[in-house]
Amino acid sequence: MTNSARSSRIRWWIAGLMWLAIAINYIDRTVLSAAAPHLIKELDINPEMMGFIMAAFFWSYALLQIPAGWFADRFGQKKGLGIAVGWWSIATMAMGLATGFKSLLALRLALGVGEAAAYPSNAGITARWFPDRERATVSGLFDSASKFGGAVAMPLIVFMIALFDWRLTFLAIGALGLFWVIAWYFIYAENPEDHKSISKEEVRFIRGGQAQKHGDKSVRPMKWYKLLRYRNIWAMCIGFFTINYTSYFFITWLPTYLVKDKGMDFLKMGMVAALPLICGMVIEVLAGWASDRMVHNKVLSLTATRKLFLTIGLLMALCIGFAPFTDSVFMTVLLLCIAKSGTTVAASQVWALPGDVAPQNSVSIVAGLQNTVSNMGGAVGPIITGAIVGATGHFTWALVFSAVLVVIGILNYLFLMGNVEPIVDEEQVSDSHSVASGAAR
């Protein structure tokens, strides 16, 4: 970074808020899991009902990724992310007032509606507010917050429920997001040029390092269904599906696996289950930074760098398939930590790719489309794992199947994905020329 770029650091304040948004996102979606035993007892909800309540989040979350991305690209990420965090925070607080199955189901659906905008908006903000040389670093940084939220949320929320009760815990956790919204509206501006406190040097550093200048209001976002004409979009969606299928194991079935197949007691399992998430959080930021350095220093091309880190990450993730074949608890935990870290190495590139390939002003839509398909992996993964465990009595073949999907992911990124470069939409170009010529008249 040049000395002139150090004269203000506004973009890193914004990166900090992006990180906090994802951390709050994951903490808010975790409260229900911690409070579930109390809800089942106090509100007379049976386990089958609770299963529907927990799953309801993914229905609205996955289905609204593309609309949320379109809204953020069309009306700006300030509104897109600000409204989203406010929405899901109020939904979380309202769960503290729930009276039964119907109200909890409706509020869980509402939570998914709000949280759907988080990742698409952050991808769009990264494209607007950071030079290309920092894209993977920032992508890895904000996505690492999901691991922080997953690792820290459960013990924190359990402690709060024990100290207060589940209703007050929902209210307190939800209120965190409302404080975030206030900070967001005071600190964030739609484009670097619009910020009151940013230096001219930092604006030049950001915009001078961008191949595409997102934020031009005369250019409309590309229609999401037209993106399906492009091979790289398919490769991004398929690849992220395979990554998320494996990733969701660590926040759904891992505790049961450690207790059932590896014989850990409940307290030990609680500590061990957090280790892969903590390792992944650190490794993801380092992977994003390292890949940006390679591109900036011209060690490899952008295409070669993205494919290299995606491949390395997924090769590490293959370790999940070896975990069942060792009797050593230490080796099992080590392999699982390597596997989870591998998914985060890949994720640091996955969240940089929308900014790399999206047409102008369409980064959030591309990210939303990619995340829609990837969350199908999260939706079906736990079900398939449960079915395999139910049929075989253990997790061995479930983890091997996950490793097979990882191999498909590697082949997908190596051979289906082409050159990593911006998609040029001819309709966007003609529309912007029409607007420019009209203004000239």
PDB file of N, CA, C and O in Angstrom, residues 55-70 109 111-117 120 224 365 367-376 379:
ATOM      1  N   ALA A  55     -35.837 -25.740  10.240  1.00  0.00           N
ATOM      2  CA  ALA A  55     -35.664 -25.807   8.787  1.00  0.00           C
ATOM      3  C   ALA A  55     -36.272 -24.616   8.070  1.00  0.00           C
ATOM      4  O   ALA A  55     -35.827 -24.250   6.977  1.00  0.00           O
ATOM      5  N   ALA A  56     -37.271 -23.985   8.682  1.00  0.00           N
ATOM      6  CA  ALA A  56     -37.974 -22.879   8.027  1.00  0.00           C
ATOM      7  C   ALA A  56     -37.032 -21.748   7.643  1.00  0.00           C
ATOM      8  O   ALA A  56     -37.233 -21.073   6.624  1.00  0.00           O
ATOM      9  N   PHE A  57     -36.006 -21.545   8.446  1.00  0.00           N
ATOM     10  CA  PHE A  57     -35.021 -20.505   8.150  1.00  0.00           C
ATOM     11  C   PHE A  57     -34.438 -20.692   6.752  1.00  0.00           C
ATOM     12  O   PHE A  57     -34.306 -19.732   5.978  1.00  0.00           O
ATOM     13  N   PHE A  58     -34.066 -21.918   6.400  1.00  0.00           N
ATOM     14  CA  PHE A  58     -33.403 -22.172   5.127  1.00  0.00           C
ATOM     15  C   PHE A  58     -34.351 -22.025   3.947  1.00  0.00           C
ATOM     16  O   PHE A  58     -33.917 -21.720   2.837  1.00  0.00           O
ATOM     17  N   TRP A  59     -35.639 -22.232   4.161  1.00  0.00           N
ATOM     18  CA  TRP A  59     -36.592 -22.060   3.062  1.00  0.00           C
ATOM     19  C   TRP A  59     -36.574 -20.623   2.564  1.00  0.00           C
ATOM     20  O   TRP A  59     -36.407 -20.380   1.359  1.00  0.00           O
ATOM     21  N   SER A  60     -36.769 -19.693   3.471  1.00  0.00           N
ATOM     22  CA  SER A  60     -36.803 -18.285   3.054  1.00  0.00           C
ATOM     23  C   SER A  60     -35.405 -17.766   2.733  1.00  0.00           C
ATOM     24  O   SER A  60     -35.224 -16.960   1.813  1.00  0.00           O
ATOM     25  N   TYR A  61     -34.399 -18.223   3.466  1.00  0.00           N
ATOM     26  CA  TYR A  61     -33.017 -17.764   3.263  1.00  0.00           C
ATOM     27  C   TYR A  61     -32.526 -18.106   1.860  1.00  0.00           C
ATOM     28  O   TYR A  61     -31.978 -17.247   1.153  1.00  0.00           O
ATOM     29  N   ALA A  62     -32.718 -19.347   1.438  1.00  0.00           N
ATOM     30  CA  ALA A  62     -32.226 -19.775   0.125  1.00  0.00           C
ATOM     31  C   ALA A  62     -33.035 -19.138  -1.000  1.00  0.00           C
ATOM     32  O   ALA A  62     -32.474 -18.678  -1.996  1.00  0.00           O
ATOM     33  N   LEU A  63     -34.353 -19.087  -0.852  1.00  0.00           N
ATOM     34  CA  LEU A  63     -35.203 -18.598  -1.935  1.00  0.00           C
ATOM     35  C   LEU A  63     -35.057 -17.098  -2.184  1.00  0.00           C
ATOM     36  O   LEU A  63     -35.324 -16.627  -3.290  1.00  0.00           O
ATOM     37  N   LEU A  64     -34.626 -16.348  -1.190  1.00  0.00           N
ATOM     38  CA  LEU A  64     -34.579 -14.889  -1.329  1.00  0.00           C
ATOM     39  C   LEU A  64     -33.171 -14.350  -1.584  1.00  0.00           C
ATOM     40  O   LEU A  64     -32.972 -13.137  -1.575  1.00  0.00           O
ATOM     41  N   GLN A  65     -32.204 -15.210  -1.814  1.00  0.00           N
ATOM     42  CA  GLN A  65     -30.851 -14.739  -2.108  1.00  0.00           C
ATOM     43  C   GLN A  65     -30.809 -13.860  -3.359  1.00  0.00           C
ATOM     44  O   GLN A  65     -30.209 -12.782  -3.357  1.00  0.00           O
ATOM     45  N   ILE A  66     -31.447 -14.308  -4.429  1.00  0.00           N
ATOM     46  CA  ILE A  66     -31.412 -13.551  -5.689  1.00  0.00           C
ATOM     47  C   ILE A  66     -32.190 -12.240  -5.572  1.00  0.00           C
ATOM     48  O   ILE A  66     -31.668 -11.179  -5.946  1.00  0.00           O
ATOM     49  N   PRO A  67     -33.434 -12.252  -5.045  1.00  0.00           N
ATOM     50  CA  PRO A  67     -34.123 -10.961  -4.858  1.00  0.00           C
ATOM     51  C   PRO A  67     -33.346 -10.001  -3.955  1.00  0.00           C
ATOM     52  O   PRO A  67     -33.315  -8.792  -4.226  1.00  0.00           O
ATOM     53  N   ALA A  68     -32.727 -10.521  -2.907  1.00  0.00           N
ATOM     54  CA  ALA A  68     -31.956  -9.651  -2.008  1.00  0.00           C
ATOM     55  C   ALA A  68     -30.742  -9.066  -2.727  1.00  0.00           C
ATOM     56  O   ALA A  68     -30.409  -7.889  -2.545  1.00  0.00           O
ATOM     57  N   GLY A  69     -30.096  -9.875  -3.566  1.00  0.00           N
ATOM     58  CA  GLY A  69     -28.968  -9.383  -4.343  1.00  0.00           C
ATOM     59  C   GLY A  69     -29.396  -8.328  -5.348  1.00  0.00           C
ATOM     60  O   GLY A  69     -28.713  -7.312  -5.530  1.00  0.00           O
ATOM     61  N   TRP A  70     -30.557  -8.563  -6.001  1.00  0.00           N
ATOM     62  CA  TRP A  70     -31.064  -7.578  -6.965  1.00  0.00           C
ATOM     63  C   TRP A  70     -31.358  -6.261  -6.258  1.00  0.00           C
ATOM     64  O   TRP A  70     -31.006  -5.181  -6.755  1.00  0.00           O
ATOM     65  N   LEU A 109     -39.129 -17.943   9.637  1.00  0.00           N
ATOM     66  CA  LEU A 109     -39.190 -17.591   8.214  1.00  0.00           C
ATOM     67  C   LEU A 109     -38.764 -16.140   8.015  1.00  0.00           C
ATOM     68  O   LEU A 109     -38.016 -15.819   7.092  1.00  0.00           O
ATOM     69  N   LEU A 111     -36.764 -14.422   9.909  1.00  0.00           N
ATOM     70  CA  LEU A 111     -35.319 -14.344  10.119  1.00  0.00           C
ATOM     71  C   LEU A 111     -34.573 -14.667   8.825  1.00  0.00           C
ATOM     72  O   LEU A 111     -33.626 -13.972   8.449  1.00  0.00           O
ATOM     73  N   GLY A 112     -35.016 -15.704   8.117  1.00  0.00           N
ATOM     74  CA  GLY A 112     -34.381 -16.074   6.853  1.00  0.00           C
ATOM     75  C   GLY A 112     -34.531 -15.009   5.792  1.00  0.00           C
ATOM     76  O   GLY A 112     -33.617 -14.775   4.993  1.00  0.00           O
ATOM     77  N   VAL A 113     -35.685 -14.327   5.782  1.00  0.00           N
ATOM     78  CA  VAL A 113     -35.910 -13.234   4.827  1.00  0.00           C
ATOM     79  C   VAL A 113     -34.860 -12.143   5.014  1.00  0.00           C
ATOM     80  O   VAL A 113     -34.246 -11.657   4.061  1.00  0.00           O
ATOM     81  N   GLY A 114     -34.629 -11.738   6.266  1.00  0.00           N
ATOM     82  CA  GLY A 114     -33.656 -10.685   6.536  1.00  0.00           C
ATOM     83  C   GLY A 114     -32.229 -11.120   6.268  1.00  0.00           C
ATOM     84  O   GLY A 114     -31.465 -10.403   5.611  1.00  0.00           O
ATOM     85  N   GLU A 115     -31.866 -12.311   6.750  1.00  0.00           N
ATOM     86  CA  GLU A 115     -30.476 -12.747   6.644  1.00  0.00           C
ATOM     87  C   GLU A 115     -30.064 -13.066   5.211  1.00  0.00           C
ATOM     88  O   GLU A 115     -28.865 -13.138   4.909  1.00  0.00           O
ATOM     89  N   ALA A 116     -31.037 -13.236   4.324  1.00  0.00           N
ATOM     90  CA  ALA A 116     -30.724 -13.544   2.927  1.00  0.00           C
ATOM     91  C   ALA A 116     -29.869 -12.465   2.268  1.00  0.00           C
ATOM     92  O   ALA A 116     -29.114 -12.739   1.330  1.00  0.00           O
ATOM     93  N   ALA A 117     -29.967 -11.229   2.741  1.00  0.00           N
ATOM     94  CA  ALA A 117     -29.261 -10.124   2.085  1.00  0.00           C
ATOM     95  C   ALA A 117     -27.817  -9.964   2.539  1.00  0.00           C
ATOM     96  O   ALA A 117     -27.074  -9.203   1.916  1.00  0.00           O
ATOM     97  N   PRO A 120     -24.863 -11.488  -0.169  1.00  0.00           N
ATOM     98  CA  PRO A 120     -24.885 -10.749  -1.442  1.00  0.00           C
ATOM     99  C   PRO A 120     -24.502  -9.277  -1.277  1.00  0.00           C
ATOM    100  O   PRO A 120     -23.778  -8.718  -2.109  1.00  0.00           O
ATOM    101  N   TRP A 224     -30.980 -11.631 -13.519  1.00  0.00           N
ATOM    102  CA  TRP A 224     -30.323 -12.805 -12.936  1.00  0.00           C
ATOM    103  C   TRP A 224     -30.375 -14.021 -13.854  1.00  0.00           C
ATOM    104  O   TRP A 224     -29.400 -14.783 -13.949  1.00  0.00           O
ATOM    105  N   ILE A 365     -26.116  -9.629  -7.205  1.00  0.00           N
ATOM    106  CA  ILE A 365     -26.987 -10.616  -7.854  1.00  0.00           C
ATOM    107  C   ILE A 365     -26.214 -11.905  -8.109  1.00  0.00           C
ATOM    108  O   ILE A 365     -26.710 -13.009  -7.856  1.00  0.00           O
ATOM    109  N   ALA A 367     -23.592 -12.974  -6.488  1.00  0.00           N
ATOM    110  CA  ALA A 367     -23.360 -13.594  -5.183  1.00  0.00           C
ATOM    111  C   ALA A 367     -24.628 -14.265  -4.664  1.00  0.00           C
ATOM    112  O   ALA A 367     -24.576 -15.358  -4.087  1.00  0.00           O
ATOM    113  N   GLY A 368     -25.772 -13.631  -4.885  1.00  0.00           N
ATOM    114  CA  GLY A 368     -27.032 -14.214  -4.448  1.00  0.00           C
ATOM    115  C   GLY A 368     -27.364 -15.490  -5.197  1.00  0.00           C
ATOM    116  O   GLY A 368     -27.833 -16.472  -4.602  1.00  0.00           O
ATOM    117  N   LEU A 369     -27.125 -15.506  -6.512  1.00  0.00           N
ATOM    118  CA  LEU A 369     -27.368 -16.711  -7.310  1.00  0.00           C
ATOM    119  C   LEU A 369     -26.463 -17.846  -6.842  1.00  0.00           C
ATOM    120  O   LEU A 369     -26.905 -18.988  -6.637  1.00  0.00           O
ATOM    121  N   GLN A 370     -25.189 -17.551  -6.647  1.00  0.00           N
ATOM    122  CA  GLN A 370     -24.231 -18.547  -6.180  1.00  0.00           C
ATOM    123  C   GLN A 370     -24.634 -19.100  -4.813  1.00  0.00           C
ATOM    124  O   GLN A 370     -24.589 -20.304  -4.563  1.00  0.00           O
ATOM    125  N   ASN A 371     -25.092 -18.208  -3.925  1.00  0.00           N
ATOM    126  CA  ASN A 371     -25.443 -18.618  -2.565  1.00  0.00           C
ATOM    127  C   ASN A 371     -26.767 -19.360  -2.510  1.00  0.00           C
ATOM    128  O   ASN A 371     -26.998 -20.162  -1.604  1.00  0.00           O
ATOM    129  N   THR A 372     -27.647 -19.091  -3.469  1.00  0.00           N
ATOM    130  CA  THR A 372     -28.896 -19.860  -3.535  1.00  0.00           C
ATOM    131  C   THR A 372     -28.596 -21.333  -3.744  1.00  0.00           C
ATOM    132  O   THR A 372     -29.104 -22.202  -3.026  1.00  0.00           O
ATOM    133  N   VAL A 373     -27.764 -21.632  -4.730  1.00  0.00           N
ATOM    134  CA  VAL A 373     -27.438 -23.024  -5.036  1.00  0.00           C
ATOM    135  C   VAL A 373     -26.616 -23.642  -3.902  1.00  0.00           C
ATOM    136  O   VAL A 373     -26.843 -24.793  -3.506  1.00  0.00           O
ATOM    137  N   SER A 374     -25.680 -22.879  -3.349  1.00  0.00           N
ATOM    138  CA  SER A 374     -24.834 -23.431  -2.293  1.00  0.00           C
ATOM    139  C   SER A 374     -25.638 -23.821  -1.066  1.00  0.00           C
ATOM    140  O   SER A 374     -25.339 -24.818  -0.396  1.00  0.00           O
ATOM    141  N   ASN A 375     -26.690 -23.061  -0.762  1.00  0.00           N
ATOM    142  CA  ASN A 375     -27.495 -23.373   0.413  1.00  0.00           C
ATOM    143  C   ASN A 375     -28.404 -24.567   0.202  1.00  0.00           C
ATOM    144  O   ASN A 375     -28.921 -25.114   1.181  1.00  0.00           O
ATOM    145  N   MET A 376     -28.574 -24.977  -1.046  1.00  0.00           N
ATOM    146  CA  MET A 376     -29.240 -26.250  -1.272  1.00  0.00           C
ATOM    147  C   MET A 376     -28.375 -27.382  -0.715  1.00  0.00           C
ATOM    148  O   MET A 376     -28.873 -28.380  -0.202  1.00  0.00           O
ATOM    149  N   ALA A 379     -29.096 -27.440   2.815  1.00  0.00           N
ATOM    150  CA  ALA A 379     -30.442 -27.939   3.104  1.00  0.00           C
ATOM    151  C   ALA A 379     -30.522 -29.460   2.986  1.00  0.00           C
ATOM    152  O   ALA A 379     -31.169 -30.123   3.806  1.00  0.00           O
TER     153      ALA A 379
END
